[in-house]
Amino acid sequence: MKILEIKNNLVKIAYNSEDNLALSGFLVIEDTNNPYVAQIMNLKAGVDGNFAIAKLLFTFNSEGVLKSYNGTIPSLNASVSNIPSNELLDIIPIDNPLILGVLAQQNVTLKVDKSILENNLLICSNSLSNTEDLLVCITSQMNGEKGIIIDSEGQLRIDKKFVFSKDFKLPLNADTIDFIYENDLADVEAVNKAIIQDILIEVQNYVKTLPEKFLPFDTFINVIDLQYKETKMPELVLLKNKLLRYKEMNVFAQDLKEILDLNIAIEKSDLAVIDISEVTEDVQKEVIRHIYNVLNGINGKIYSFVKINNSNVTKRLLKRFIEKNNNVYTTIICPHEFKYIEDVKELSQNMIFYSPLTLTHDFASYNTYLNKLN
């Protein structure tokens, strides 16, 4: 094997078929100054030869201990040789192993340290089956530690789901009243909006005086009805129509049990799968925020895996996923086209990317075109 070109941390190598290179395999690149370990990221065969692109990952210090890549590059005349993946993986320090699968074409188990779940792991996947397989793989190795999966699409084929709007609901409290105001009154005229805001503030102040700090939702609607009968304010009709939408979706609780059932489900189970797909994506934002409020009130470490998209998350909510909470470590699962993907990438120390389906489809179409050309 011979180095042809080096650009930043990428090395282009010419190789022969007998070198038996495989994607994700490892190479040792050694010159007079430093030995490097590189991973094969791209293989190409053409009429002018076989070429590989390898990414520099590690170096060795003077004692022969594996260290992170130091930013230098090897010389063009450096020697290149294979290193068996199992030999390399065996010398990478792992205190708490988490098995992710098997390296393709190498029959080598890929183990990483479980601490990747505590450093803003990002999973980009447009495939339901890939997402399911990975979640089942990771959560089956929790070893008694608590995990939670927030399924926003309701498509994960995982048993014993806890479904929002059926198994638990939101409390109507000061926070969710703010949500109603912000979410449902954007298109209301300023004068009407101000009147409704005054009413909601009165309700918020009253709720804060209650022992459980929440108001049964039907009670809230009845209060709005009574005030309308007394004042005939048309703004109250507008507010009630907004609230009936939430009643149809069973968003808000009528009693304390419908709220506390979520706490009980999380505390009693090592893995709680929470399905929030029964409500619209604008409501899902508030449900996720409420779930995190509950998680922060539970003692012990919790690993959270949350599926998000462009419509059911805000930057404020993303910040909550990424910031260092006392006990909750979030793994974000999103499509490749997620609108905040660049922001999340910058803050994620570990990432798992599946091939985008669009590229797979494009390649299939191209392959069909070549066959027809024959």
XYZ file of C-alpha atoms in Angstrom, residues 58-359:
302
model
C -5.018 7.908 17.018
C -1.290 8.175 17.590
C 1.004 6.421 20.054
C 3.112 8.184 22.665
C 6.724 7.309 23.458
C 5.577 4.504 25.786
C 3.447 2.961 23.064
C 0.159 3.991 24.690
C -2.721 4.813 22.339
C -3.594 8.519 22.353
C -6.053 10.766 20.527
C -4.940 12.110 17.148
C -2.601 15.089 17.742
C -3.215 17.033 14.527
C 0.068 16.202 12.756
C 0.250 14.264 9.487
C 2.557 11.454 8.327
C 4.988 11.842 5.446
C 4.065 10.583 1.981
C 6.674 7.833 2.157
C 5.315 6.437 5.460
C 4.652 2.701 5.577
C 1.041 1.456 5.613
C -0.072 -1.876 7.037
C -3.215 -3.580 8.270
C -3.941 -3.940 11.967
C -6.654 -6.462 12.938
C -9.656 -4.624 14.344
C -9.888 -6.888 17.385
C -6.267 -6.102 18.327
C -6.896 -2.363 18.152
C -10.224 -2.458 19.968
C -8.685 -4.550 22.735
C -6.213 -1.790 23.633
C -8.775 1.032 23.677
C -9.621 1.607 27.369
C -13.256 0.749 28.139
C -14.436 0.806 31.747
C -18.111 0.015 31.166
C -18.560 -1.798 27.828
C -21.601 -1.266 25.616
C -21.874 -3.603 22.610
C -23.163 -1.866 19.487
C -22.859 -4.701 16.973
C -20.333 -6.387 14.719
C -17.938 -4.679 12.303
C -18.903 -5.461 8.723
C -16.862 -8.201 6.964
C -14.637 -8.628 10.032
C -16.720 -10.613 12.545
C -15.398 -8.361 15.320
C -17.660 -7.177 18.133
C -17.755 -3.405 18.423
C -17.671 -2.258 22.028
C -17.696 1.332 23.218
C -17.702 2.804 26.688
C -21.162 3.368 28.124
C -20.131 6.932 28.919
C -21.054 7.860 25.322
C -24.653 7.994 26.587
C -23.638 10.759 28.989
C -22.069 13.038 26.383
C -25.001 14.137 24.203
C -25.103 11.127 21.893
C -26.734 12.005 18.562
C -28.364 9.348 16.382
C -29.337 10.353 12.841
C -31.695 7.808 11.333
C -34.497 7.971 8.782
C -35.160 4.239 9.097
C -37.574 2.863 11.684
C -35.952 -0.578 11.693
C -32.461 0.880 12.243
C -33.744 3.008 15.112
C -35.568 0.072 16.697
C -32.580 -2.263 16.439
C -30.230 0.250 18.006
C -32.591 1.167 20.859
C -33.253 -2.480 21.674
C -29.501 -3.166 21.563
C -28.632 -0.303 23.924
C -31.533 -0.573 26.378
C -31.069 -4.336 26.762
C -27.666 -3.587 28.301
C -28.800 -1.076 30.936
C -28.021 -3.566 33.726
C -30.593 -2.256 36.159
C -30.079 1.428 35.370
C -33.183 3.382 34.458
C -34.010 4.255 30.851
C -36.829 6.051 29.079
C -37.774 6.208 25.387
C -39.995 9.043 24.154
C -41.651 7.860 20.935
C -43.172 10.811 19.072
C -44.396 8.753 16.092
C -45.870 5.705 17.845
C -44.208 3.313 15.401
C -41.597 1.669 17.616
C -42.533 -1.987 18.038
C -41.594 -2.162 21.700
C -43.894 -3.784 24.263
C -45.552 -2.136 27.272
C -45.866 1.390 25.962
C -47.190 4.105 28.239
C -49.443 6.252 26.038
C -50.034 9.949 26.632
C -53.742 10.972 26.657
C -54.692 7.439 27.748
C -52.331 6.438 30.534
C -51.397 9.907 31.766
C -52.173 13.563 31.044
C -50.791 17.030 31.612
C -51.655 19.087 34.684
C -53.337 22.425 34.075
C -50.958 24.550 36.103
C -49.112 27.842 35.774
C -46.677 26.451 33.187
C -49.261 24.816 30.931
C -51.480 27.905 31.083
C -48.491 29.826 29.691
C -48.264 27.156 26.969
C -51.944 27.674 26.021
C -51.408 31.419 25.819
C -48.264 31.133 23.680
C -49.496 28.292 21.475
C -53.107 29.190 20.739
C -53.444 32.946 20.797
C -50.855 34.003 18.217
C -53.552 34.763 15.638
C -55.856 36.606 18.066
C -56.201 40.389 17.800
C -54.128 42.339 20.315
C -57.104 43.738 22.263
C -58.798 40.339 22.601
C -55.477 38.727 23.433
C -54.891 41.175 26.281
C -58.331 40.435 27.757
C -57.759 36.670 27.568
C -54.307 37.110 29.099
C -55.835 38.876 32.116
C -58.241 35.966 32.584
C -55.450 33.398 32.323
C -53.301 35.299 34.818
C -56.186 35.240 37.310
C -56.492 31.477 36.853
C -52.729 31.047 37.239
C -52.743 32.967 40.520
C -55.632 30.853 41.777
C -53.940 27.582 40.768
C -50.830 28.561 42.752
C -52.946 28.652 45.923
C -54.232 25.075 45.462
C -52.536 22.242 47.420
C -51.734 20.180 44.278
C -50.950 23.300 42.173
C -53.246 22.187 39.340
C -56.861 22.698 38.271
C -59.088 19.948 36.810
C -59.565 20.803 33.150
C -63.378 20.540 33.143
C -63.440 22.915 36.101
C -61.459 25.415 34.056
C -63.901 25.164 31.140
C -66.858 25.567 33.533
C -65.272 28.711 34.970
C -64.952 30.147 31.465
C -68.647 29.310 30.810
C -69.792 31.017 34.015
C -67.763 34.123 33.290
C -69.237 34.316 29.806
C -72.786 34.111 31.176
C -72.015 36.963 33.536
C -70.054 39.219 31.187
C -71.047 38.135 27.636
C -67.467 38.804 26.579
C -66.976 37.299 23.093
C -63.299 36.713 23.899
C -64.357 34.008 26.347
C -66.116 32.102 23.555
C -62.899 32.273 21.560
C -60.908 30.935 24.521
C -63.368 28.109 25.146
C -63.162 26.987 21.511
C -59.392 26.815 21.880
C -59.736 24.755 25.046
C -62.203 22.284 23.510
C -59.465 21.227 21.103
C -57.418 20.050 24.062
C -60.421 18.296 25.558
C -60.931 16.313 22.346
C -57.310 15.150 22.478
C -57.502 14.321 26.227
C -54.493 16.507 26.907
C -55.237 17.793 30.410
C -55.961 15.835 33.578
C -59.212 15.788 35.526
C -57.671 14.399 38.725
C -54.307 13.987 40.407
C -54.018 10.301 39.526
C -53.868 11.049 35.783
C -50.814 13.212 36.491
C -48.979 11.002 38.981
C -49.363 7.860 36.857
C -46.377 9.047 34.810
C -44.136 9.294 37.890
C -45.240 5.832 39.026
C -44.612 4.259 35.604
C -41.075 5.672 35.409
C -40.144 4.788 38.976
C -41.467 1.210 38.762
C -39.880 0.284 35.425
C -36.247 -0.044 34.363
C -37.346 0.982 30.852
C -40.394 3.178 30.275
C -41.494 3.629 26.646
C -43.684 6.736 26.437
C -45.797 7.080 23.300
C -46.829 10.713 22.686
C -48.063 10.196 19.116
C -51.776 10.529 19.976
C -51.524 14.345 20.071
C -50.428 16.978 17.585
C -46.776 17.971 17.341
C -47.352 21.391 18.908
C -48.720 19.634 22.003
C -45.865 17.108 21.938
C -43.456 19.952 22.770
C -45.266 20.591 26.037
C -45.595 16.895 26.825
C -41.835 16.395 26.385
C -41.131 19.416 28.594
C -43.437 17.986 31.274
C -41.775 14.555 31.066
C -38.402 16.179 31.687
C -39.792 18.028 34.698
C -40.837 14.642 36.089
C -37.477 13.037 35.257
C -35.574 15.786 37.075
C -37.604 15.044 40.195
C -36.673 11.339 40.283
C -33.610 10.209 42.207
C -30.893 8.339 40.353
C -29.339 8.376 36.898
C -31.763 8.208 33.950
C -30.859 7.609 30.284
C -33.388 9.258 27.983
C -33.804 8.528 24.258
C -36.079 11.027 22.526
C -37.259 11.013 18.903
C -37.713 14.523 17.571
C -38.442 16.240 14.264
C -38.749 19.753 12.874
C -42.215 20.311 14.345
C -42.163 18.909 17.882
C -39.138 20.639 19.344
C -37.925 24.182 20.004
C -34.431 25.515 20.591
C -35.350 25.975 24.245
C -36.268 22.304 24.492
C -33.099 21.269 22.642
C -31.064 23.225 25.156
C -32.724 21.260 27.911
C -31.708 17.980 26.250
C -28.109 19.070 25.821
C -27.427 20.960 29.045
C -25.898 18.991 31.905
C -28.859 17.993 34.055
C -28.336 16.543 37.501
C -29.539 13.074 36.615
C -30.899 12.909 33.044
C -28.662 12.057 30.073
C -30.357 12.522 26.711
C -29.707 10.765 23.423
C -31.309 12.715 20.565
C -32.742 10.702 17.662
C -33.590 12.780 14.600
C -33.687 12.607 10.783
C -30.718 13.779 8.718
C -32.790 16.751 7.515
C -33.463 18.039 11.067
C -33.450 21.845 10.944
C -31.161 22.238 13.970
C -28.835 19.390 13.004
C -25.722 21.586 12.767
C -26.325 23.014 16.252
C -26.741 19.541 17.725
C -23.637 18.200 15.937
C -21.495 20.946 17.448
C -22.568 19.988 20.964
C -22.528 16.206 20.581
C -19.304 14.414 21.480
C -20.513 11.114 19.973
C -22.635 10.487 16.871
C -24.160 7.492 15.098
C -25.171 8.183 11.483
C -27.177 5.756 9.394
C -27.164 6.173 5.617
C -29.905 8.613 4.565
C -32.714 6.875 2.712
C -32.574 9.488 -0.055
C -29.012 8.449 -0.913
